[in-house]
Amino acid sequence: MRDSGVEIQIGYNRRFDAGFVAARDAVRSGELGPLHTVRSTTLDPAPPPAAYIASSGGIFRDCSVHDFDIIRWVTGREVTEVYATGSNCGEPYIAEAGDADTTAAILTLDDATLAVVSNSRHNARGYDVRMELHGFQDSIAVGLEDKLPLRSVEPGVTFPAGTPHDFFMDRFAEAYRAELSAFTEVVAGRRTSPCTVADALEAGWIADACTLFLREHRTVTIKEVRGA
């Protein structure tokens, strides 16, 4: 967004990851058919320090927003309603801050597609970011590759065979490079911002709705948190 010479590009790096770009293209092309289910996962290897948790705004605003943004971007749909839950099974300072270390949310999109979002601060095997998209004609996944931090116990199965991702820079190094390159083009005036303040606000409304649901245990619509 250009405003009095100031260029703004929000740092949602998954929009620049090759797998998520391919998923968006598959949805846009119609090859999956109408979607009925989306699953988005972000699992961190370990929680951040207590001081960070205390000022983070909560897991939905700090972590899940990346899932919320990429669901909107890949599907091209808006979220209308949320259900959310959370628990604390690890570091006590997270609960003391009024936050959860593990959460799940179900988002209803404006075309009735259901999106399931799973997040945790504790995933000892590594940094796990994935997405599944299930349509009436085909199903695809982002993140199913040899560094996936998940171990199969099926007899004879050797996938994944690589060393698991252990850090977000390991998983998204190329996406960050593409994101920075895009920003230089925005600054040079060769393209508009690929991730605007308006995009960030939409992901933020979803995070606020999930946070409210976690606190009050009731269905929350995006219209309610918007005040519309």
PDB file of N, CA and C in Angstrom, residues 64-143:
ATOM      1  N   SER A  64      -1.306 -18.396  15.204  1.00  0.00           N
ATOM      2  CA  SER A  64      -2.379 -18.851  14.321  1.00  0.00           C
ATOM      3  C   SER A  64      -2.685 -17.876  13.190  1.00  0.00           C
ATOM      4  N   VAL A  65      -2.356 -16.586  13.378  1.00  0.00           N
ATOM      5  CA  VAL A  65      -2.646 -15.611  12.318  1.00  0.00           C
ATOM      6  C   VAL A  65      -2.018 -16.008  10.993  1.00  0.00           C
ATOM      7  N   HIS A  66      -0.872 -16.707  11.040  1.00  0.00           N
ATOM      8  CA  HIS A  66      -0.240 -17.155   9.791  1.00  0.00           C
ATOM      9  C   HIS A  66      -1.117 -18.191   9.090  1.00  0.00           C
ATOM     10  N   ASP A  67      -1.740 -19.063   9.869  1.00  0.00           N
ATOM     11  CA  ASP A  67      -2.691 -20.020   9.290  1.00  0.00           C
ATOM     12  C   ASP A  67      -3.934 -19.301   8.769  1.00  0.00           C
ATOM     13  N   PHE A  68      -4.430 -18.347   9.555  1.00  0.00           N
ATOM     14  CA  PHE A  68      -5.628 -17.617   9.132  1.00  0.00           C
ATOM     15  C   PHE A  68      -5.377 -16.867   7.821  1.00  0.00           C
ATOM     16  N   ASP A  69      -4.220 -16.222   7.733  1.00  0.00           N
ATOM     17  CA  ASP A  69      -3.917 -15.472   6.511  1.00  0.00           C
ATOM     18  C   ASP A  69      -3.789 -16.401   5.312  1.00  0.00           C
ATOM     19  N   ILE A  70      -3.062 -17.510   5.492  1.00  0.00           N
ATOM     20  CA  ILE A  70      -2.822 -18.358   4.326  1.00  0.00           C
ATOM     21  C   ILE A  70      -4.089 -19.069   3.885  1.00  0.00           C
ATOM     22  N   ILE A  71      -4.993 -19.354   4.812  1.00  0.00           N
ATOM     23  CA  ILE A  71      -6.287 -19.926   4.418  1.00  0.00           C
ATOM     24  C   ILE A  71      -7.057 -18.946   3.541  1.00  0.00           C
ATOM     25  N   ARG A  72      -7.108 -17.689   3.951  1.00  0.00           N
ATOM     26  CA  ARG A  72      -7.784 -16.667   3.139  1.00  0.00           C
ATOM     27  C   ARG A  72      -7.125 -16.543   1.764  1.00  0.00           C
ATOM     28  N   TRP A  73      -5.789 -16.513   1.761  1.00  0.00           N
ATOM     29  CA  TRP A  73      -5.054 -16.260   0.521  1.00  0.00           C
ATOM     30  C   TRP A  73      -5.174 -17.423  -0.458  1.00  0.00           C
ATOM     31  N   VAL A  74      -5.026 -18.643   0.044  1.00  0.00           N
ATOM     32  CA  VAL A  74      -5.084 -19.813  -0.834  1.00  0.00           C
ATOM     33  C   VAL A  74      -6.498 -20.055  -1.350  1.00  0.00           C
ATOM     34  N   THR A  75      -7.493 -19.949  -0.473  1.00  0.00           N
ATOM     35  CA  THR A  75      -8.867 -20.255  -0.896  1.00  0.00           C
ATOM     36  C   THR A  75      -9.552 -19.094  -1.593  1.00  0.00           C
ATOM     37  N   GLY A  76      -9.113 -17.862  -1.314  1.00  0.00           N
ATOM     38  CA  GLY A  76      -9.794 -16.698  -1.856  1.00  0.00           C
ATOM     39  C   GLY A  76     -11.121 -16.418  -1.179  1.00  0.00           C
ATOM     40  N   ARG A  77     -11.358 -17.023  -0.002  1.00  0.00           N
ATOM     41  CA  ARG A  77     -12.617 -16.861   0.708  1.00  0.00           C
ATOM     42  C   ARG A  77     -12.404 -16.117   2.022  1.00  0.00           C
ATOM     43  N   GLU A  78     -13.503 -15.617   2.586  1.00  0.00           N
ATOM     44  CA  GLU A  78     -13.461 -14.937   3.878  1.00  0.00           C
ATOM     45  C   GLU A  78     -14.050 -15.837   4.966  1.00  0.00           C
ATOM     46  N   VAL A  79     -13.583 -15.638   6.195  1.00  0.00           N
ATOM     47  CA  VAL A  79     -14.089 -16.385   7.344  1.00  0.00           C
ATOM     48  C   VAL A  79     -15.308 -15.658   7.907  1.00  0.00           C
ATOM     49  N   THR A  80     -16.355 -16.415   8.228  1.00  0.00           N
ATOM     50  CA  THR A  80     -17.570 -15.807   8.777  1.00  0.00           C
ATOM     51  C   THR A  80     -17.797 -16.153  10.247  1.00  0.00           C
ATOM     52  N   GLU A  81     -17.301 -17.320  10.688  1.00  0.00           N
ATOM     53  CA  GLU A  81     -17.610 -17.771  12.038  1.00  0.00           C
ATOM     54  C   GLU A  81     -16.501 -18.685  12.537  1.00  0.00           C
ATOM     55  N   VAL A  82     -16.259 -18.683  13.859  1.00  0.00           N
ATOM     56  CA  VAL A  82     -15.202 -19.526  14.412  1.00  0.00           C
ATOM     57  C   VAL A  82     -15.677 -20.297  15.640  1.00  0.00           C
ATOM     58  N   TYR A  83     -15.063 -21.455  15.834  1.00  0.00           N
ATOM     59  CA  TYR A  83     -15.119 -22.205  17.083  1.00  0.00           C
ATOM     60  C   TYR A  83     -13.658 -22.439  17.473  1.00  0.00           C
ATOM     61  N   ALA A  84     -13.334 -22.386  18.737  1.00  0.00           N
ATOM     62  CA  ALA A  84     -11.939 -22.545  19.140  1.00  0.00           C
ATOM     63  C   ALA A  84     -11.837 -23.159  20.524  1.00  0.00           C
ATOM     64  N   THR A  85     -10.739 -23.861  20.756  1.00  0.00           N
ATOM     65  CA  THR A  85     -10.457 -24.407  22.070  1.00  0.00           C
ATOM     66  C   THR A  85      -8.959 -24.406  22.295  1.00  0.00           C
ATOM     67  N   GLY A  86      -8.552 -24.528  23.545  1.00  0.00           N
ATOM     68  CA  GLY A  86      -7.135 -24.520  23.860  1.00  0.00           C
ATOM     69  C   GLY A  86      -6.862 -25.219  25.175  1.00  0.00           C
ATOM     70  N   SER A  87      -5.610 -25.632  25.362  1.00  0.00           N
ATOM     71  CA  SER A  87      -5.217 -26.303  26.600  1.00  0.00           C
ATOM     72  C   SER A  87      -3.778 -25.950  26.943  1.00  0.00           C
ATOM     73  N   ASN A  88      -3.390 -26.288  28.137  1.00  0.00           N
ATOM     74  CA  ASN A  88      -2.017 -26.082  28.599  1.00  0.00           C
ATOM     75  C   ASN A  88      -1.501 -27.381  29.194  1.00  0.00           C
ATOM     76  N   CYS A  89      -0.520 -27.951  28.535  1.00  0.00           N
ATOM     77  CA  CYS A  89       0.054 -29.217  28.976  1.00  0.00           C
ATOM     78  C   CYS A  89       1.563 -29.112  29.213  1.00  0.00           C
ATOM     79  N   GLY A  90       2.119 -27.913  29.007  1.00  0.00           N
ATOM     80  CA  GLY A  90       3.562 -27.762  29.105  1.00  0.00           C
ATOM     81  C   GLY A  90       3.982 -26.715  30.114  1.00  0.00           C
ATOM     82  N   GLU A  91       4.672 -25.672  29.637  1.00  0.00           N
ATOM     83  CA  GLU A  91       5.239 -24.655  30.514  1.00  0.00           C
ATOM     84  C   GLU A  91       4.153 -23.916  31.297  1.00  0.00           C
ATOM     85  N   PRO A  92       4.249 -23.869  32.618  1.00  0.00           N
ATOM     86  CA  PRO A  92       3.219 -23.196  33.415  1.00  0.00           C
ATOM     87  C   PRO A  92       3.136 -21.695  33.170  1.00  0.00           C
ATOM     88  N   TYR A  93       4.222 -21.064  32.731  1.00  0.00           N
ATOM     89  CA  TYR A  93       4.171 -19.617  32.532  1.00  0.00           C
ATOM     90  C   TYR A  93       3.229 -19.214  31.403  1.00  0.00           C
ATOM     91  N   ILE A  94       2.909 -20.151  30.503  1.00  0.00           N
ATOM     92  CA  ILE A  94       1.949 -19.840  29.442  1.00  0.00           C
ATOM     93  C   ILE A  94       0.545 -19.725  30.023  1.00  0.00           C
ATOM     94  N   ALA A  95       0.179 -20.671  30.873  1.00  0.00           N
ATOM     95  CA  ALA A  95      -1.121 -20.602  31.540  1.00  0.00           C
ATOM     96  C   ALA A  95      -1.193 -19.390  32.464  1.00  0.00           C
ATOM     97  N   GLU A  96      -0.100 -19.081  33.136  1.00  0.00           N
ATOM     98  CA  GLU A  96      -0.070 -17.932  34.041  1.00  0.00           C
ATOM     99  C   GLU A  96      -0.300 -16.624  33.293  1.00  0.00           C
ATOM    100  N   ALA A  97       0.075 -16.599  32.013  1.00  0.00           N
ATOM    101  CA  ALA A  97      -0.137 -15.409  31.181  1.00  0.00           C
ATOM    102  C   ALA A  97      -1.548 -15.361  30.614  1.00  0.00           C
ATOM    103  N   GLY A  98      -2.365 -16.364  30.939  1.00  0.00           N
ATOM    104  CA  GLY A  98      -3.730 -16.414  30.425  1.00  0.00           C
ATOM    105  C   GLY A  98      -3.819 -16.923  29.005  1.00  0.00           C
ATOM    106  N   ASP A  99      -2.797 -17.644  28.569  1.00  0.00           N
ATOM    107  CA  ASP A  99      -2.731 -18.120  27.198  1.00  0.00           C
ATOM    108  C   ASP A  99      -2.805 -19.650  27.180  1.00  0.00           C
ATOM    109  N   ALA A 100      -2.908 -20.212  25.986  1.00  0.00           N
ATOM    110  CA  ALA A 100      -2.882 -21.658  25.785  1.00  0.00           C
ATOM    111  C   ALA A 100      -1.630 -22.030  25.017  1.00  0.00           C
ATOM    112  N   ASP A 101      -1.120 -23.243  25.233  1.00  0.00           N
ATOM    113  CA  ASP A 101       0.049 -23.671  24.461  1.00  0.00           C
ATOM    114  C   ASP A 101      -0.329 -24.570  23.290  1.00  0.00           C
ATOM    115  N   THR A 102      -1.562 -25.076  23.293  1.00  0.00           N
ATOM    116  CA  THR A 102      -2.042 -25.924  22.211  1.00  0.00           C
ATOM    117  C   THR A 102      -3.486 -25.529  21.908  1.00  0.00           C
ATOM    118  N   THR A 103      -3.787 -25.291  20.636  1.00  0.00           N
ATOM    119  CA  THR A 103      -5.126 -24.826  20.272  1.00  0.00           C
ATOM    120  C   THR A 103      -5.636 -25.521  19.016  1.00  0.00           C
ATOM    121  N   ALA A 104      -6.936 -25.483  18.867  1.00  0.00           N
ATOM    122  CA  ALA A 104      -7.590 -25.943  17.641  1.00  0.00           C
ATOM    123  C   ALA A 104      -8.732 -24.996  17.342  1.00  0.00           C
ATOM    124  N   ALA A 105      -8.939 -24.710  16.079  1.00  0.00           N
ATOM    125  CA  ALA A 105     -10.031 -23.823  15.677  1.00  0.00           C
ATOM    126  C   ALA A 105     -10.697 -24.376  14.428  1.00  0.00           C
ATOM    127  N   ILE A 106     -11.991 -24.208  14.363  1.00  0.00           N
ATOM    128  CA  ILE A 106     -12.749 -24.530  13.153  1.00  0.00           C
ATOM    129  C   ILE A 106     -13.308 -23.222  12.610  1.00  0.00           C
ATOM    130  N   LEU A 107     -12.953 -22.910  11.375  1.00  0.00           N
ATOM    131  CA  LEU A 107     -13.405 -21.691  10.721  1.00  0.00           C
ATOM    132  C   LEU A 107     -14.434 -22.051   9.653  1.00  0.00           C
ATOM    133  N   THR A 108     -15.542 -21.358   9.638  1.00  0.00           N
ATOM    134  CA  THR A 108     -16.508 -21.504   8.554  1.00  0.00           C
ATOM    135  C   THR A 108     -16.256 -20.400   7.548  1.00  0.00           C
ATOM    136  N   LEU A 109     -15.983 -20.782   6.296  1.00  0.00           N
ATOM    137  CA  LEU A 109     -15.742 -19.799   5.250  1.00  0.00           C
ATOM    138  C   LEU A 109     -17.056 -19.381   4.605  1.00  0.00           C
ATOM    139  N   ASP A 110     -16.995 -18.314   3.829  1.00  0.00           N
ATOM    140  CA  ASP A 110     -18.236 -17.739   3.302  1.00  0.00           C
ATOM    141  C   ASP A 110     -18.887 -18.566   2.199  1.00  0.00           C
ATOM    142  N   ASP A 111     -18.245 -19.668   1.798  1.00  0.00           N
ATOM    143  CA  ASP A 111     -18.889 -20.585   0.851  1.00  0.00           C
ATOM    144  C   ASP A 111     -19.216 -21.916   1.523  1.00  0.00           C
ATOM    145  N   ALA A 112     -19.161 -21.937   2.872  1.00  0.00           N
ATOM    146  CA  ALA A 112     -19.482 -23.106   3.709  1.00  0.00           C
ATOM    147  C   ALA A 112     -18.342 -24.119   3.810  1.00  0.00           C
ATOM    148  N   THR A 113     -17.196 -23.849   3.174  1.00  0.00           N
ATOM    149  CA  THR A 113     -16.018 -24.684   3.395  1.00  0.00           C
ATOM    150  C   THR A 113     -15.612 -24.608   4.863  1.00  0.00           C
ATOM    151  N   LEU A 114     -15.185 -25.737   5.433  1.00  0.00           N
ATOM    152  CA  LEU A 114     -14.696 -25.769   6.803  1.00  0.00           C
ATOM    153  C   LEU A 114     -13.170 -25.829   6.804  1.00  0.00           C
ATOM    154  N   ALA A 115     -12.557 -24.971   7.618  1.00  0.00           N
ATOM    155  CA  ALA A 115     -11.107 -24.965   7.759  1.00  0.00           C
ATOM    156  C   ALA A 115     -10.753 -25.309   9.200  1.00  0.00           C
ATOM    157  N   VAL A 116      -9.894 -26.303   9.372  1.00  0.00           N
ATOM    158  CA  VAL A 116      -9.462 -26.756  10.691  1.00  0.00           C
ATOM    159  C   VAL A 116      -8.024 -26.296  10.905  1.00  0.00           C
ATOM    160  N   VAL A 117      -7.789 -25.543  11.979  1.00  0.00           N
ATOM    161  CA  VAL A 117      -6.467 -24.991  12.261  1.00  0.00           C
ATOM    162  C   VAL A 117      -5.937 -25.598  13.554  1.00  0.00           C
ATOM    163  N   SER A 118      -4.735 -26.167  13.496  1.00  0.00           N
ATOM    164  CA  SER A 118      -4.116 -26.809  14.652  1.00  0.00           C
ATOM    165  C   SER A 118      -2.779 -26.146  14.953  1.00  0.00           C
ATOM    166  N   ASN A 119      -2.595 -25.721  16.201  1.00  0.00           N
ATOM    167  CA  ASN A 119      -1.364 -25.039  16.603  1.00  0.00           C
ATOM    168  C   ASN A 119      -0.859 -25.551  17.946  1.00  0.00           C
ATOM    169  N   SER A 120       0.450 -25.566  18.111  1.00  0.00           N
ATOM    170  CA  SER A 120       1.024 -25.907  19.409  1.00  0.00           C
ATOM    171  C   SER A 120       2.403 -25.275  19.559  1.00  0.00           C
ATOM    172  N   ARG A 121       2.750 -24.941  20.804  1.00  0.00           N
ATOM    173  CA  ARG A 121       4.086 -24.451  21.137  1.00  0.00           C
ATOM    174  C   ARG A 121       5.055 -25.608  21.375  1.00  0.00           C
ATOM    175  N   HIS A 122       4.541 -26.853  21.381  1.00  0.00           N
ATOM    176  CA  HIS A 122       5.364 -28.005  21.744  1.00  0.00           C
ATOM    177  C   HIS A 122       5.306 -29.065  20.647  1.00  0.00           C
ATOM    178  N   ASN A 123       6.351 -29.216  19.882  1.00  0.00           N
ATOM    179  CA  ASN A 123       6.442 -30.294  18.899  1.00  0.00           C
ATOM    180  C   ASN A 123       7.897 -30.748  18.840  1.00  0.00           C
ATOM    181  N   ALA A 124       8.239 -31.679  19.694  1.00  0.00           N
ATOM    182  CA  ALA A 124       9.637 -32.050  19.907  1.00  0.00           C
ATOM    183  C   ALA A 124      10.336 -32.517  18.631  1.00  0.00           C
ATOM    184  N   ARG A 125       9.581 -33.009  17.671  1.00  0.00           N
ATOM    185  CA  ARG A 125      10.219 -33.536  16.462  1.00  0.00           C
ATOM    186  C   ARG A 125      10.667 -32.422  15.513  1.00  0.00           C
ATOM    187  N   GLY A 126      10.119 -31.201  15.661  1.00  0.00           N
ATOM    188  CA  GLY A 126      10.582 -30.119  14.801  1.00  0.00           C
ATOM    189  C   GLY A 126       9.511 -29.096  14.485  1.00  0.00           C
ATOM    190  N   TYR A 127       9.811 -28.243  13.511  1.00  0.00           N
ATOM    191  CA  TYR A 127       8.929 -27.154  13.098  1.00  0.00           C
ATOM    192  C   TYR A 127       8.042 -27.658  11.965  1.00  0.00           C
ATOM    193  N   ASP A 128       6.767 -27.761  12.222  1.00  0.00           N
ATOM    194  CA  ASP A 128       5.845 -28.430  11.314  1.00  0.00           C
ATOM    195  C   ASP A 128       4.792 -27.446  10.805  1.00  0.00           C
ATOM    196  N   VAL A 129       4.845 -27.137   9.518  1.00  0.00           N
ATOM    197  CA  VAL A 129       3.850 -26.271   8.874  1.00  0.00           C
ATOM    198  C   VAL A 129       3.324 -27.000   7.649  1.00  0.00           C
ATOM    199  N   ARG A 130       2.018 -27.241   7.632  1.00  0.00           N
ATOM    200  CA  ARG A 130       1.411 -27.975   6.528  1.00  0.00           C
ATOM    201  C   ARG A 130       0.031 -27.416   6.208  1.00  0.00           C
ATOM    202  N   MET A 131      -0.460 -27.765   5.033  1.00  0.00           N
ATOM    203  CA  MET A 131      -1.840 -27.456   4.663  1.00  0.00           C
ATOM    204  C   MET A 131      -2.370 -28.579   3.786  1.00  0.00           C
ATOM    205  N   GLU A 132      -3.628 -28.936   4.015  1.00  0.00           N
ATOM    206  CA  GLU A 132      -4.339 -29.861   3.138  1.00  0.00           C
ATOM    207  C   GLU A 132      -5.554 -29.146   2.566  1.00  0.00           C
ATOM    208  N   LEU A 133      -5.850 -29.409   1.311  1.00  0.00           N
ATOM    209  CA  LEU A 133      -7.052 -28.885   0.677  1.00  0.00           C
ATOM    210  C   LEU A 133      -7.778 -30.039   0.014  1.00  0.00           C
ATOM    211  N   HIS A 134      -9.028 -30.240   0.430  1.00  0.00           N
ATOM    212  CA  HIS A 134      -9.826 -31.342  -0.073  1.00  0.00           C
ATOM    213  C   HIS A 134     -11.019 -30.793  -0.843  1.00  0.00           C
ATOM    214  N   GLY A 135     -11.076 -31.161  -2.119  1.00  0.00           N
ATOM    215  CA  GLY A 135     -12.170 -30.732  -2.968  1.00  0.00           C
ATOM    216  C   GLY A 135     -12.979 -31.910  -3.456  1.00  0.00           C
ATOM    217  N   PHE A 136     -13.996 -31.629  -4.238  1.00  0.00           N
ATOM    218  CA  PHE A 136     -14.863 -32.687  -4.747  1.00  0.00           C
ATOM    219  C   PHE A 136     -14.246 -33.420  -5.930  1.00  0.00           C
ATOM    220  N   GLN A 137     -13.113 -32.898  -6.458  1.00  0.00           N
ATOM    221  CA  GLN A 137     -12.459 -33.565  -7.577  1.00  0.00           C
ATOM    222  C   GLN A 137     -11.047 -34.042  -7.249  1.00  0.00           C
ATOM    223  N   ASP A 138     -10.400 -33.431  -6.254  1.00  0.00           N
ATOM    224  CA  ASP A 138      -9.027 -33.824  -5.942  1.00  0.00           C
ATOM    225  C   ASP A 138      -8.646 -33.276  -4.572  1.00  0.00           C
ATOM    226  N   SER A 139      -7.570 -33.822  -4.013  1.00  0.00           N
ATOM    227  CA  SER A 139      -7.028 -33.362  -2.736  1.00  0.00           C
ATOM    228  C   SER A 139      -5.525 -33.160  -2.868  1.00  0.00           C
ATOM    229  N   ILE A 140      -5.005 -32.084  -2.246  1.00  0.00           N
ATOM    230  CA  ILE A 140      -3.580 -31.795  -2.316  1.00  0.00           C
ATOM    231  C   ILE A 140      -3.065 -31.411  -0.931  1.00  0.00           C
ATOM    232  N   ALA A 141      -1.739 -31.409  -0.792  1.00  0.00           N
ATOM    233  CA  ALA A 141      -1.122 -31.045   0.478  1.00  0.00           C
ATOM    234  C   ALA A 141       0.119 -30.200   0.232  1.00  0.00           C
ATOM    235  N   VAL A 142       0.379 -29.276   1.136  1.00  0.00           N
ATOM    236  CA  VAL A 142       1.615 -28.496   1.183  1.00  0.00           C
ATOM    237  C   VAL A 142       2.407 -28.976   2.394  1.00  0.00           C
ATOM    238  N   GLY A 143       3.698 -29.194   2.213  1.00  0.00           N
ATOM    239  CA  GLY A 143       4.556 -29.557   3.334  1.00  0.00           C
ATOM    240  C   GLY A 143       4.829 -31.038   3.478  1.00  0.00           C
TER     241      GLY A 143
END
